[in-house]
PDB file of C-alpha atoms in Angstrom:
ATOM      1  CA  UNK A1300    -102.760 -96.428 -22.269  1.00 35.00           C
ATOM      2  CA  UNK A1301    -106.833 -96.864 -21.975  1.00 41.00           C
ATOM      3  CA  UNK A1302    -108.661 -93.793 -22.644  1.00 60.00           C
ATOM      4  CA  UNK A1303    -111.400 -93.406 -20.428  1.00 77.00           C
ATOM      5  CA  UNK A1304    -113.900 -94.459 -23.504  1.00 56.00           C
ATOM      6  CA  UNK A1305    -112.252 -97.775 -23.278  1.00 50.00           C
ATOM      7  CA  UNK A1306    -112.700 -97.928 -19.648  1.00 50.00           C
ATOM      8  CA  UNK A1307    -116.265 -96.876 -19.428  1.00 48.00           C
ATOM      9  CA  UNK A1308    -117.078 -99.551 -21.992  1.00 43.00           C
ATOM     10  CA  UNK A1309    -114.778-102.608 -20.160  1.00 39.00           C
ATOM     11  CA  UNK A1310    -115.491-102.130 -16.723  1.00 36.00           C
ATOM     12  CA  UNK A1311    -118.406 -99.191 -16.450  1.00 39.00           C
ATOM     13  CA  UNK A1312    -116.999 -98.216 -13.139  1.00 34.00           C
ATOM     14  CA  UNK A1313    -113.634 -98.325 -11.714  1.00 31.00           C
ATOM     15  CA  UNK A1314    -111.214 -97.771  -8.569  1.00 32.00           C
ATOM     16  CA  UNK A1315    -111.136 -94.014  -7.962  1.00 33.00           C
ATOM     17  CA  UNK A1316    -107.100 -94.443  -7.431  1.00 33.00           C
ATOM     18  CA  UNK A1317    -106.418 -95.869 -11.822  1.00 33.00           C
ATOM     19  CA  UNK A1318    -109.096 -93.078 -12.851  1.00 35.00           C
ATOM     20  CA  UNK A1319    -106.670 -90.560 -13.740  1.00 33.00           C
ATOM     21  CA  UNK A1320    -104.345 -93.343 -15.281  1.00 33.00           C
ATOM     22  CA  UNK A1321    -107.571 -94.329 -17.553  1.00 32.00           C
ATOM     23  CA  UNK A1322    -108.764 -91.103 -18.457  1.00 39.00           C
ATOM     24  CA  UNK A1323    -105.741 -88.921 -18.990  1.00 36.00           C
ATOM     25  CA  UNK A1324    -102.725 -89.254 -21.702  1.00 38.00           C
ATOM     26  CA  UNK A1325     -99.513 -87.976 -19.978  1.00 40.00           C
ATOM     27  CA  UNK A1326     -97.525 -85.991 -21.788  1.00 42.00           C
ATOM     28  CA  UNK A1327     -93.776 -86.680 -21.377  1.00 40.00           C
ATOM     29  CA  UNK A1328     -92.279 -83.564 -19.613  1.00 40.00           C
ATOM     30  CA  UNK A1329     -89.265 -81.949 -21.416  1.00 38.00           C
ATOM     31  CA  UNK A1330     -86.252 -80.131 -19.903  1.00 37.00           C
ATOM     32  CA  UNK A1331     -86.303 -76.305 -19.478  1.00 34.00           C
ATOM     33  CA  UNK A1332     -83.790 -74.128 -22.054  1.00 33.00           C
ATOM     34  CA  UNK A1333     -82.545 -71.016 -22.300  1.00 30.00           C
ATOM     35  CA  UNK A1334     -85.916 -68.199 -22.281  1.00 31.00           C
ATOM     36  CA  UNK A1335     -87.099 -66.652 -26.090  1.00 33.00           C
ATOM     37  CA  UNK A1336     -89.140 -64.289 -26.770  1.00 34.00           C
ATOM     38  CA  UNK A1337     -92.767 -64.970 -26.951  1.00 37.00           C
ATOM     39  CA  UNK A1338     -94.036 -65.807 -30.486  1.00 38.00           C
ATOM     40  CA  UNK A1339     -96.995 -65.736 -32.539  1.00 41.00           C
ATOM     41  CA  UNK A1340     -96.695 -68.541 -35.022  1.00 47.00           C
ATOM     42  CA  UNK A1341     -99.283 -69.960 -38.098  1.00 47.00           C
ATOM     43  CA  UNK A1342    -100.849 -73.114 -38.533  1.00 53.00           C
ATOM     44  CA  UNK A1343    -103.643 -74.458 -40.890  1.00 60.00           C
ATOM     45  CA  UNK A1344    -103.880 -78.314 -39.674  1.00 76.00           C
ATOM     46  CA  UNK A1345    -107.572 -78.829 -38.261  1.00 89.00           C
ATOM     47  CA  UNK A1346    -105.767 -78.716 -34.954  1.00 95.00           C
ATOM     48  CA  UNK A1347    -102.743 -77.274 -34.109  1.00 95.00           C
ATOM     49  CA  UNK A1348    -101.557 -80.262 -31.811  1.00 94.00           C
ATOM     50  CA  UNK A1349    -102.563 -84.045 -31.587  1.00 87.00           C
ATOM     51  CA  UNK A1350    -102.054 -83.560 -27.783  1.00 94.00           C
ATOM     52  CA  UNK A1351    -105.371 -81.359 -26.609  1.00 97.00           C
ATOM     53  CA  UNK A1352    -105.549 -80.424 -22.583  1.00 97.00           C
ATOM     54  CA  UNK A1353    -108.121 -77.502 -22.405  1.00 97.00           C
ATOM     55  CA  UNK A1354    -110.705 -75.380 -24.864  1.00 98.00           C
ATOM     56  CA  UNK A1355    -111.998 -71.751 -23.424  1.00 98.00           C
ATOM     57  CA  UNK A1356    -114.332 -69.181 -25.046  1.00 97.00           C
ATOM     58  CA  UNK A1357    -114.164 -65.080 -24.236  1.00 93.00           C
ATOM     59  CA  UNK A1358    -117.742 -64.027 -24.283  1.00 88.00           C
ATOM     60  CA  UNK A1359    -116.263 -60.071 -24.994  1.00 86.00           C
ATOM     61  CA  UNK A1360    -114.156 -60.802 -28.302  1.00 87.00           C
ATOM     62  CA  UNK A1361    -115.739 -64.905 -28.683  1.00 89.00           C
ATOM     63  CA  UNK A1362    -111.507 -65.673 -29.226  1.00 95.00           C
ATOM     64  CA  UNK A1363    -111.565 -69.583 -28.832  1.00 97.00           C
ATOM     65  CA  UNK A1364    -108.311 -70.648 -27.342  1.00 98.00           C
ATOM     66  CA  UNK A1365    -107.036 -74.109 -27.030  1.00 98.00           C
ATOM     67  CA  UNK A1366    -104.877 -75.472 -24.614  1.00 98.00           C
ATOM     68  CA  UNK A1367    -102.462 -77.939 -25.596  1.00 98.00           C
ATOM     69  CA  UNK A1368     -98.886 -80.239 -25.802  1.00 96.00           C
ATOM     70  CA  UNK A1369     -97.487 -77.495 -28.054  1.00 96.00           C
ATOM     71  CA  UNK A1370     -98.658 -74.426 -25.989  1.00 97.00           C
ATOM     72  CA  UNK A1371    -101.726 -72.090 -26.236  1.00 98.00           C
ATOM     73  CA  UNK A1372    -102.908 -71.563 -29.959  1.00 98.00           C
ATOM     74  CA  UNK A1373    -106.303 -69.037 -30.580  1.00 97.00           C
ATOM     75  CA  UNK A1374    -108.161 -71.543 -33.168  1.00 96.00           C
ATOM     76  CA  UNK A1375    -111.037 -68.804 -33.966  1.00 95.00           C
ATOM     77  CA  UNK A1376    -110.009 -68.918 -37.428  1.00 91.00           C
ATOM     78  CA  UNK A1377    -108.047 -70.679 -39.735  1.00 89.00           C
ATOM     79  CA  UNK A1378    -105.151 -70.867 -39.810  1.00 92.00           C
ATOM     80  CA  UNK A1379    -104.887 -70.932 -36.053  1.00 95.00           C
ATOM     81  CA  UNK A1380    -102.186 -68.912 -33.994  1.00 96.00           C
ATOM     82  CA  UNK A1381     -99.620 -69.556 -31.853  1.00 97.00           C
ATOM     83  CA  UNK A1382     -99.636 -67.214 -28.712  1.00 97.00           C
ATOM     84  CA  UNK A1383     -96.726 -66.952 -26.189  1.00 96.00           C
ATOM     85  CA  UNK A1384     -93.581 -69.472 -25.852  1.00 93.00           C
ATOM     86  CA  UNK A1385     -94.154 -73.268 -26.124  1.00 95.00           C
ATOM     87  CA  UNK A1386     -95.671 -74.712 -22.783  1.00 96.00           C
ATOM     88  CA  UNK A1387     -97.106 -78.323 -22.531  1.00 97.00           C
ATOM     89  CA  UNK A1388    -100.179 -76.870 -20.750  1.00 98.00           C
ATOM     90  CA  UNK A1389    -101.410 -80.043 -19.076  1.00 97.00           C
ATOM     91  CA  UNK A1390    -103.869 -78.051 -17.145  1.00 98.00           C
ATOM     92  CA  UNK A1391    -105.472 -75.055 -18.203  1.00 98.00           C
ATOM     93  CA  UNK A1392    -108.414 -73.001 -17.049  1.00 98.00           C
ATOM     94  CA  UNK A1393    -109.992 -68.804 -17.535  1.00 97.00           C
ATOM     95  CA  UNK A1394    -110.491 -67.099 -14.823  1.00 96.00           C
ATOM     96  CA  UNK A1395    -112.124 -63.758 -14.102  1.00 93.00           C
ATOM     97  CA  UNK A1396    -111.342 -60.540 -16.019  1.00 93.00           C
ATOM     98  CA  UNK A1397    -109.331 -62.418 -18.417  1.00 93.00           C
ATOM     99  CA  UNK A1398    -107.453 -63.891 -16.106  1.00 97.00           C
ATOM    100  CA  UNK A1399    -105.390 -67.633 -16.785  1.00 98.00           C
ATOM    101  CA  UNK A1400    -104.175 -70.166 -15.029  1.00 98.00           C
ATOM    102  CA  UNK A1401    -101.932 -73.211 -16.045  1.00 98.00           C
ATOM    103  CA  UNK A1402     -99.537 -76.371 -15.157  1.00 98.00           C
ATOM    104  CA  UNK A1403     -98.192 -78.863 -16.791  1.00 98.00           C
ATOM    105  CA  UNK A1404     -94.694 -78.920 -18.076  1.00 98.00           C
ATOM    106  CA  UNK A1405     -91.903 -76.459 -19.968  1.00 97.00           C
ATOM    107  CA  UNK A1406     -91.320 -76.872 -23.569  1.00 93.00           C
ATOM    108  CA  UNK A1407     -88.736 -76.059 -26.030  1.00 87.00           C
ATOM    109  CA  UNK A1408     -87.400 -72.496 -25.454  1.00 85.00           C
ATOM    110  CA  UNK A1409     -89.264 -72.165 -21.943  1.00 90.00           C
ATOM    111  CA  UNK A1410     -87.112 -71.574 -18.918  1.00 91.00           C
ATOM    112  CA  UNK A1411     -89.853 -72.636 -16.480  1.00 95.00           C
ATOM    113  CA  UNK A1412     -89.159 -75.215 -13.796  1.00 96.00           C
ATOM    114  CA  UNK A1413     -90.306 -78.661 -14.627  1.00 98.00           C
ATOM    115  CA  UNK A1414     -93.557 -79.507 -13.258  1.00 98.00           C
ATOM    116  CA  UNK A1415     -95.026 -75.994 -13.933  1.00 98.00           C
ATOM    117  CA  UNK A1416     -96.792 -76.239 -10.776  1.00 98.00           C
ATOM    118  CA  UNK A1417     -99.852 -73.086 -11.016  1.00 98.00           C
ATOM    119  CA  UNK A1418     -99.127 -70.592 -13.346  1.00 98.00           C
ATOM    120  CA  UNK A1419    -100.390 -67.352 -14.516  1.00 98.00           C
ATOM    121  CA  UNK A1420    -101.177 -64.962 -16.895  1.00 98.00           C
ATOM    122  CA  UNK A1421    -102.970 -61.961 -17.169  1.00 97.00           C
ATOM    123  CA  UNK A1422    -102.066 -60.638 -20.717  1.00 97.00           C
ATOM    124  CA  UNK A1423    -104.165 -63.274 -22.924  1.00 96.00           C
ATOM    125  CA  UNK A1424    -101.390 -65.915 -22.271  1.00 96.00           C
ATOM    126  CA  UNK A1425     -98.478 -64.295 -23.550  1.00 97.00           C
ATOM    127  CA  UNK A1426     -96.540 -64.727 -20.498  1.00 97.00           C
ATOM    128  CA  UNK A1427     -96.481 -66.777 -17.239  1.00 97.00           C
ATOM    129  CA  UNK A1428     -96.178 -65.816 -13.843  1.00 97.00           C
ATOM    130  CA  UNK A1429     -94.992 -68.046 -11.221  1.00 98.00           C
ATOM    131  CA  UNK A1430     -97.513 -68.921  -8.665  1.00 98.00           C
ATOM    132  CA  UNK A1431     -96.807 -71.692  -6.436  1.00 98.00           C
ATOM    133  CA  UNK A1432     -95.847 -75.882  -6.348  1.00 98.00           C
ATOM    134  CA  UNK A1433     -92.894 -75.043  -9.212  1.00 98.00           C
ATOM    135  CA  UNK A1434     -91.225 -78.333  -9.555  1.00 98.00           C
ATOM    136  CA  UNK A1435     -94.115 -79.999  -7.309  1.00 98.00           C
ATOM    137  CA  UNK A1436     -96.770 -80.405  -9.403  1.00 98.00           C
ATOM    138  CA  UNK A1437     -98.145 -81.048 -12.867  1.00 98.00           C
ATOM    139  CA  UNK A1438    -102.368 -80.110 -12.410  1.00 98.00           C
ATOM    140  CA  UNK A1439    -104.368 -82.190 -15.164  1.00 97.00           C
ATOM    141  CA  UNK A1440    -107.270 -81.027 -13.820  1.00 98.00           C
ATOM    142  CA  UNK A1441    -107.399 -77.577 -12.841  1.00 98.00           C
ATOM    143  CA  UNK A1442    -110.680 -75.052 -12.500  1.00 98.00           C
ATOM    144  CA  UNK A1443    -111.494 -71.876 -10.894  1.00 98.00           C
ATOM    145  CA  UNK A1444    -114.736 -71.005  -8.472  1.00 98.00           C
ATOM    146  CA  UNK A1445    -116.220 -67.807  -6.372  1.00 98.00           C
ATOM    147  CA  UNK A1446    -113.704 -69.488  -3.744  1.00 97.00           C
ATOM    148  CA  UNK A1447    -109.881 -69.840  -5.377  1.00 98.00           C
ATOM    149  CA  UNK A1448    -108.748 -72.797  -7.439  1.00 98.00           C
ATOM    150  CA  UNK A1449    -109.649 -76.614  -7.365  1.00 98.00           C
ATOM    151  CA  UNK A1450    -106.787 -78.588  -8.927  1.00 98.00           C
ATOM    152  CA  UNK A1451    -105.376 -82.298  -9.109  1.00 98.00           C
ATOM    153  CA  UNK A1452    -102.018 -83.635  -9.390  1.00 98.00           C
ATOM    154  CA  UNK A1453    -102.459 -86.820  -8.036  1.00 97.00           C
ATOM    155  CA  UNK A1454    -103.701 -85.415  -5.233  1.00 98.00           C
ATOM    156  CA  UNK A1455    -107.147 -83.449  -4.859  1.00 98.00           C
ATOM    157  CA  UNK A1456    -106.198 -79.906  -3.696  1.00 98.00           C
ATOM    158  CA  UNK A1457    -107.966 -76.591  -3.130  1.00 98.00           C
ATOM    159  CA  UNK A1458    -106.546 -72.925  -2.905  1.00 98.00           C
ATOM    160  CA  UNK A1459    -107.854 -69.215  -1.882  1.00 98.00           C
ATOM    161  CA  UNK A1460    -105.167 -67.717  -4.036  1.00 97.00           C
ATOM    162  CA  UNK A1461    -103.341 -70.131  -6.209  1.00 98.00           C
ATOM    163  CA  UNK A1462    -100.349 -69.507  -3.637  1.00 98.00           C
ATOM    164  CA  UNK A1463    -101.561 -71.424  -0.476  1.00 98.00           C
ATOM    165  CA  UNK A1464    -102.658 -75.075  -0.877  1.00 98.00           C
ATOM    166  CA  UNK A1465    -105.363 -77.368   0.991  1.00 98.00           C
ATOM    167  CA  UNK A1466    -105.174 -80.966   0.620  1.00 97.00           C
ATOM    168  CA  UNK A1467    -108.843 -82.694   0.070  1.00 97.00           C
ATOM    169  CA  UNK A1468    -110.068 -85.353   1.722  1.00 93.00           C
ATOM    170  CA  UNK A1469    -111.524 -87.146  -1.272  1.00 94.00           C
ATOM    171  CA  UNK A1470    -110.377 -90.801  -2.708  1.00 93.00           C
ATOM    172  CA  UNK A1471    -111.083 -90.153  -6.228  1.00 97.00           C
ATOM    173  CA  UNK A1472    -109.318 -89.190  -9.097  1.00 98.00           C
ATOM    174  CA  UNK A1473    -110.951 -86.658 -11.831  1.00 98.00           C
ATOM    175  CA  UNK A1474    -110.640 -86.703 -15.499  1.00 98.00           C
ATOM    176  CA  UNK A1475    -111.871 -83.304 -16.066  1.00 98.00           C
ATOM    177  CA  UNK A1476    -112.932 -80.436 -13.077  1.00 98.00           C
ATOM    178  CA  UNK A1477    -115.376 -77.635 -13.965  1.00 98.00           C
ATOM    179  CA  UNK A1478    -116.271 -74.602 -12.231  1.00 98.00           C
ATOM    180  CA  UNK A1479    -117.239 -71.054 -12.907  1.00 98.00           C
ATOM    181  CA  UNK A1480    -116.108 -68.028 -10.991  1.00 97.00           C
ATOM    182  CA  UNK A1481    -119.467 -66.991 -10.248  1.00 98.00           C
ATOM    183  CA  UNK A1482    -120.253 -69.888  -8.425  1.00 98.00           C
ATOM    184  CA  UNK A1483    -118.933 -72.478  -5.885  1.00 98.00           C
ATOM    185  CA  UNK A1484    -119.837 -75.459  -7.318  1.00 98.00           C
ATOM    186  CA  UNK A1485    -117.482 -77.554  -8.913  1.00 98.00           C
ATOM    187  CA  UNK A1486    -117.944 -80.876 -10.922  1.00 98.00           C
ATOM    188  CA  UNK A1487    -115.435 -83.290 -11.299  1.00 98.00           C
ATOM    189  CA  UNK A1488    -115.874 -86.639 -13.776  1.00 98.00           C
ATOM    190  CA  UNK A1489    -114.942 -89.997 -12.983  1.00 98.00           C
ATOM    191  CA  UNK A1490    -115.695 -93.136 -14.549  1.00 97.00           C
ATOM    192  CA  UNK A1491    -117.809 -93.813 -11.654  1.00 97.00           C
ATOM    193  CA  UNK A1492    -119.804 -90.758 -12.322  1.00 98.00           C
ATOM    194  CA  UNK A1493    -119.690 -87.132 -11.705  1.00 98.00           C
ATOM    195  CA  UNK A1494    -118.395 -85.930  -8.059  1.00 98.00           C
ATOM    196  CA  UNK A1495    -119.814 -82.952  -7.124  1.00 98.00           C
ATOM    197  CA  UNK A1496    -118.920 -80.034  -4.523  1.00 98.00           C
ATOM    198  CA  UNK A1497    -121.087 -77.003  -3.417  1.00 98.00           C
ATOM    199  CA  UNK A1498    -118.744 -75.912  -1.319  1.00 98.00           C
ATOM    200  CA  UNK A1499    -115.142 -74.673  -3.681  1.00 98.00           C
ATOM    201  CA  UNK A1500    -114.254 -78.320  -3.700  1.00 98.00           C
ATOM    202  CA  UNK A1501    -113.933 -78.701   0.326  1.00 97.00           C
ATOM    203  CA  UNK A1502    -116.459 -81.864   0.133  1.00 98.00           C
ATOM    204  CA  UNK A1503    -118.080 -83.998  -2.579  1.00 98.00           C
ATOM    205  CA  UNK A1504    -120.840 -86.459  -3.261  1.00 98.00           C
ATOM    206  CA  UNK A1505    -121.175 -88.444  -6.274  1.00 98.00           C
ATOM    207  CA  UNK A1506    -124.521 -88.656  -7.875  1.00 96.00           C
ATOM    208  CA  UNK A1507    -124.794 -92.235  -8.838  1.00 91.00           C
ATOM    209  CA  UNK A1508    -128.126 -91.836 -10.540  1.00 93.00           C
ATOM    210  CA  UNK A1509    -126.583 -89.135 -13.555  1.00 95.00           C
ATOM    211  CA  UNK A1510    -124.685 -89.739 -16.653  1.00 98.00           C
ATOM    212  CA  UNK A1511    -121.332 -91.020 -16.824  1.00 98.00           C
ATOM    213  CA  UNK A1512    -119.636 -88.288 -18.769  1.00 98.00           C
ATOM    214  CA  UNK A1513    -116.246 -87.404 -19.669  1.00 98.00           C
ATOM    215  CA  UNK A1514    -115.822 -83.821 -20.102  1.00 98.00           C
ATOM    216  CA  UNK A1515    -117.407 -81.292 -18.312  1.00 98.00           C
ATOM    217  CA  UNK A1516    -117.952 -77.174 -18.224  1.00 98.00           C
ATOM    218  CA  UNK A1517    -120.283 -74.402 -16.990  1.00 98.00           C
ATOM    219  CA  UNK A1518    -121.903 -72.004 -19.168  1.00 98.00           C
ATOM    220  CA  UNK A1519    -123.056 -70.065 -16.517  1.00 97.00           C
ATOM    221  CA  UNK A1520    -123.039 -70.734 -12.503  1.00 98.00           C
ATOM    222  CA  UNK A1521    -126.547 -72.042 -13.053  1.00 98.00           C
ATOM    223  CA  UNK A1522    -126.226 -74.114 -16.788  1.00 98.00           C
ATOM    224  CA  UNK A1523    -123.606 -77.124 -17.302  1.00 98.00           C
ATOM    225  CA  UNK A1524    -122.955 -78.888 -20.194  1.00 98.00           C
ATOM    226  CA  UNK A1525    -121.595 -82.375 -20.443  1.00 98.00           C
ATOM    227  CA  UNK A1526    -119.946 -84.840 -23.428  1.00 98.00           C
ATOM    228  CA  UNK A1527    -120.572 -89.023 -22.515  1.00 98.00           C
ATOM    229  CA  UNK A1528    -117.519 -91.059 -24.014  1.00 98.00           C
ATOM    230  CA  UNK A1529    -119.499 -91.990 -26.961  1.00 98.00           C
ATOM    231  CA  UNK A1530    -120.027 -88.052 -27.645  1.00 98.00           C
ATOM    232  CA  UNK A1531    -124.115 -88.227 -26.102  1.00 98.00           C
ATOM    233  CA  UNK A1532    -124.368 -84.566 -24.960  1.00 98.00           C
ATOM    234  CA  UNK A1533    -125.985 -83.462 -21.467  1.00 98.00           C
ATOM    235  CA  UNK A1534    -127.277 -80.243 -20.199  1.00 98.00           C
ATOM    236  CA  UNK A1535    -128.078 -78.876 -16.606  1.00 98.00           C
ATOM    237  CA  UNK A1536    -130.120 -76.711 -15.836  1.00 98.00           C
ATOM    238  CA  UNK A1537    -129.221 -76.565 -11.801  1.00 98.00           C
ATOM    239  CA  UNK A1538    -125.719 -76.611 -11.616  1.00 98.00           C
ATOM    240  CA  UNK A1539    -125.405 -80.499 -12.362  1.00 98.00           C
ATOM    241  CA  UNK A1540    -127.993 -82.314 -10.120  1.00 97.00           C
ATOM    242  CA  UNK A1541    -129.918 -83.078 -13.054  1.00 98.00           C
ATOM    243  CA  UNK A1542    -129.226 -83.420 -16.216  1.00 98.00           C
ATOM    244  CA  UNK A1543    -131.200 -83.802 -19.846  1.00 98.00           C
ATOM    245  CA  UNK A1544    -129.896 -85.845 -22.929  1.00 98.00           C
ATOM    246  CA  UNK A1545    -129.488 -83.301 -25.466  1.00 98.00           C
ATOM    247  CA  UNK A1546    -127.967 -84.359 -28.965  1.00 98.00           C
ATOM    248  CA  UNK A1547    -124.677 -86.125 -29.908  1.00 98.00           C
ATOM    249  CA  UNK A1548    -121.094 -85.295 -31.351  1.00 98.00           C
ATOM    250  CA  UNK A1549    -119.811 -87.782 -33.629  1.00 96.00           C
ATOM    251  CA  UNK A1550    -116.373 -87.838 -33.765  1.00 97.00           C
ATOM    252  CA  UNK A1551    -113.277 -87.764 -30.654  1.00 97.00           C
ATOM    253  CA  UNK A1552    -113.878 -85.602 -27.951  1.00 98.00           C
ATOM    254  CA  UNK A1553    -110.922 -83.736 -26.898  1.00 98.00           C
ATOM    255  CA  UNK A1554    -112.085 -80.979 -24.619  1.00 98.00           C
ATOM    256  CA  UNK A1555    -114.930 -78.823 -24.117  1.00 98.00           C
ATOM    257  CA  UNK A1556    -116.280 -75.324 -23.499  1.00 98.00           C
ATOM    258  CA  UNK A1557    -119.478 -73.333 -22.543  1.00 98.00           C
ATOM    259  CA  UNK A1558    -120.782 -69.980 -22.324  1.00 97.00           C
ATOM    260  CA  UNK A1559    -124.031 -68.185 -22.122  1.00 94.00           C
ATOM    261  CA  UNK A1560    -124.782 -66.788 -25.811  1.00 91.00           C
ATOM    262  CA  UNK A1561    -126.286 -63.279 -26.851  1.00 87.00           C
ATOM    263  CA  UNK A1562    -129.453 -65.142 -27.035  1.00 91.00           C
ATOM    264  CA  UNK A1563    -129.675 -66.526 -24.084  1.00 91.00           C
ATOM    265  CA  UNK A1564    -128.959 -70.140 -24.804  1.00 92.00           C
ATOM    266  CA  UNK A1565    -125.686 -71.661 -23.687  1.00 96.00           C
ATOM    267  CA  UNK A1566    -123.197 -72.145 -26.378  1.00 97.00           C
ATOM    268  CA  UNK A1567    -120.893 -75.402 -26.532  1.00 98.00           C
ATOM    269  CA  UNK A1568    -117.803 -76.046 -27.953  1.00 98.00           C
ATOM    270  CA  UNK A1569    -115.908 -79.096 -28.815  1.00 98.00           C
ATOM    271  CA  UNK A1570    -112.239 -79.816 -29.882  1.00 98.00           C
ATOM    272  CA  UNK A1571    -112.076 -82.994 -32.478  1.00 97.00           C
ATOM    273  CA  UNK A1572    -109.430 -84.553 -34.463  1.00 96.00           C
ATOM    274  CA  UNK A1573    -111.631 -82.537 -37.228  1.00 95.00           C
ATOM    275  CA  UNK A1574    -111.213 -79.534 -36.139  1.00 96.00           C
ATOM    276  CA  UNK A1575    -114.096 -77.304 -33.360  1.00 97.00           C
ATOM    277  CA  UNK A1576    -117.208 -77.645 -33.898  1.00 97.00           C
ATOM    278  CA  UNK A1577    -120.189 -75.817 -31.916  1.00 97.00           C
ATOM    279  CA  UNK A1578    -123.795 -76.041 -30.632  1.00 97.00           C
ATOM    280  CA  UNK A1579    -125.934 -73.043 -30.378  1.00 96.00           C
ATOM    281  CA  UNK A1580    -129.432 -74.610 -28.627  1.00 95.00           C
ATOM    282  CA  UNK A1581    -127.922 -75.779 -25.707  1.00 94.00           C
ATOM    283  CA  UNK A1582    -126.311 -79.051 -27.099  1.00 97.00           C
ATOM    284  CA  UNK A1583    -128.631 -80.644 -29.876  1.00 97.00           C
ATOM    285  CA  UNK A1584    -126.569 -80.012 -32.546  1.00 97.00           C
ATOM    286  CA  UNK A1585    -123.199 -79.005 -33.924  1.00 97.00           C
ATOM    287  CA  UNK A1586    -121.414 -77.168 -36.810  1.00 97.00           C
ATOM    288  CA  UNK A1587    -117.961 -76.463 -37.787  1.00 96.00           C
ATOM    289  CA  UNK A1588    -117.374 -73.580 -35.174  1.00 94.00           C
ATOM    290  CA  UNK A1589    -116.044 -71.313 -38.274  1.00 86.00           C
ATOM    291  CA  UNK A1590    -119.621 -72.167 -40.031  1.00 74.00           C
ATOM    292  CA  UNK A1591    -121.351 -70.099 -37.037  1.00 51.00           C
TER     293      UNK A1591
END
């Protein structure tokens, strides 16, 4: 399968419909077994899965948590931890108060229906609460805003609640959506460019004139930061109308994070085959993330 790299570099645009095909490596979906209880489990590979679907950052206790085929690991320190039962968490994304949401597909030992559809957790990802679209749908792309949940399984879809579901009227297909709870815009990449909402994802306009990027996330309702396919790093002041080239990351990009730091600056975090690395001045440069 093309990653969206490849695409970017072959075609520099293409049909919003083969965008998610391009950009996104599906994981294949395995059969639900009999329920275990939830496990904390040690790894000291850079990473502790090849297959890498979200990256998130507390800004109370700074616990990085990835996202990923194998379920939800906290990677703040070596050797990273597993938290919870094995999920393949093909969408992942923090709400408010701690607050997370999920899809994708049930792994070995999970007695989940198969697609996830939205699920939920409210202790730190130790367990899952139903929500809604079990055996429906598997969300790659899945945010949160001041408004509900923006999600896409094929199909673009909004909710209030993560329980009732609006379809969206818009023909494209994103790699990666970001949002912040604080705020109702939402931006979602395409190898056309980035698609942008003001409105919780009801409507969108893509801004033509801005960076193609590939990965996407708010530090604050106000700052965004986004990662090009050739690891060329952006930041926005204004919510993603405009945007500034900042520094670069040289290896993979596998997901991204942001936050507004003690200081003031926003704070980015990457996920590469390496291991995470970090950026403390708003994108210029990174370090290993356990070098900060």
């Amino acid at each position: 399968m093309q990653s969206f790299t490849t695409a970017v570099k072959r075609t520099g645009a293409i049909a919003a419909g083969a965008a998610i095909v391009l950009a996104l490596a599906a994981c294949a979906p395995a059969g639900p077994q009999a329920s275990t209880t939830p496990s904390i489990e040690l790894t000291d590979k850079p990473l502790p899965s090849s297959h890498v679907h979200g990256l998130t950052v507390n800004g109370d206790t700074s616990q990085v948590l990835l996202a990923t085929h194998d379920g939800l690991f906290d990677v703040t320190k070596q050797p990273a931890s597993k938290i919870g039962g094995t999920n393949d968490l093909m969408g992942f994304t923090a709400g408010k108060d701690g607050v997370f949401y999920a899809s994708g597909h049930p792994g070995q030992g999970s007695a989940m229906p198969n697609p996830l559809g939205l699920i939920k957790s409210t202790d730190g990802g130790q367990t899952w609460e139903k929500l809604s679209r079990q055996g429906e749908s598997d969300f790659h792309a899945l945010t949160t805003t001041r408004s509900g949940i923006v999600a896409f399984d094929g199909q673009l879809r909004s909710s209030p609640d993560g329980k009732t579901w609006n379809t969206v009227a818009a023909m494209f297909a994103p790699a990666v959506l970001a949002g912040h709870p604080d705020s109702d815009t939402v931006l979602g990449t395409t190898t056309e460019g980035i698609q942008r909402s003001t409105d919780g994802g009801a409507t969108w306009a893509l801004d033509k004139t801005g960076p193609v990027v590939q990965f996407a996330a708010f530090a604050s309702p106000d700052e965004a930061a986004g990662v090009a396919p050739d690891g060329t790093t952006y930041y926005s002041a204004d919510a993603g109308k405009s945007w500034t080239k900042k520094g670069r990351i040289d290896s993979e990009v596998l997901a991204i994070a942001a936050l507004k730091g003690a200081d003031g600056n926003p704070w980015i975090w990457a996920a590469t085959p390496e291991g995470i690395v970090v950026s403390t001045d708003g994108g210029t440069s990174y370090r290993p993330a356990d070098a900060a």
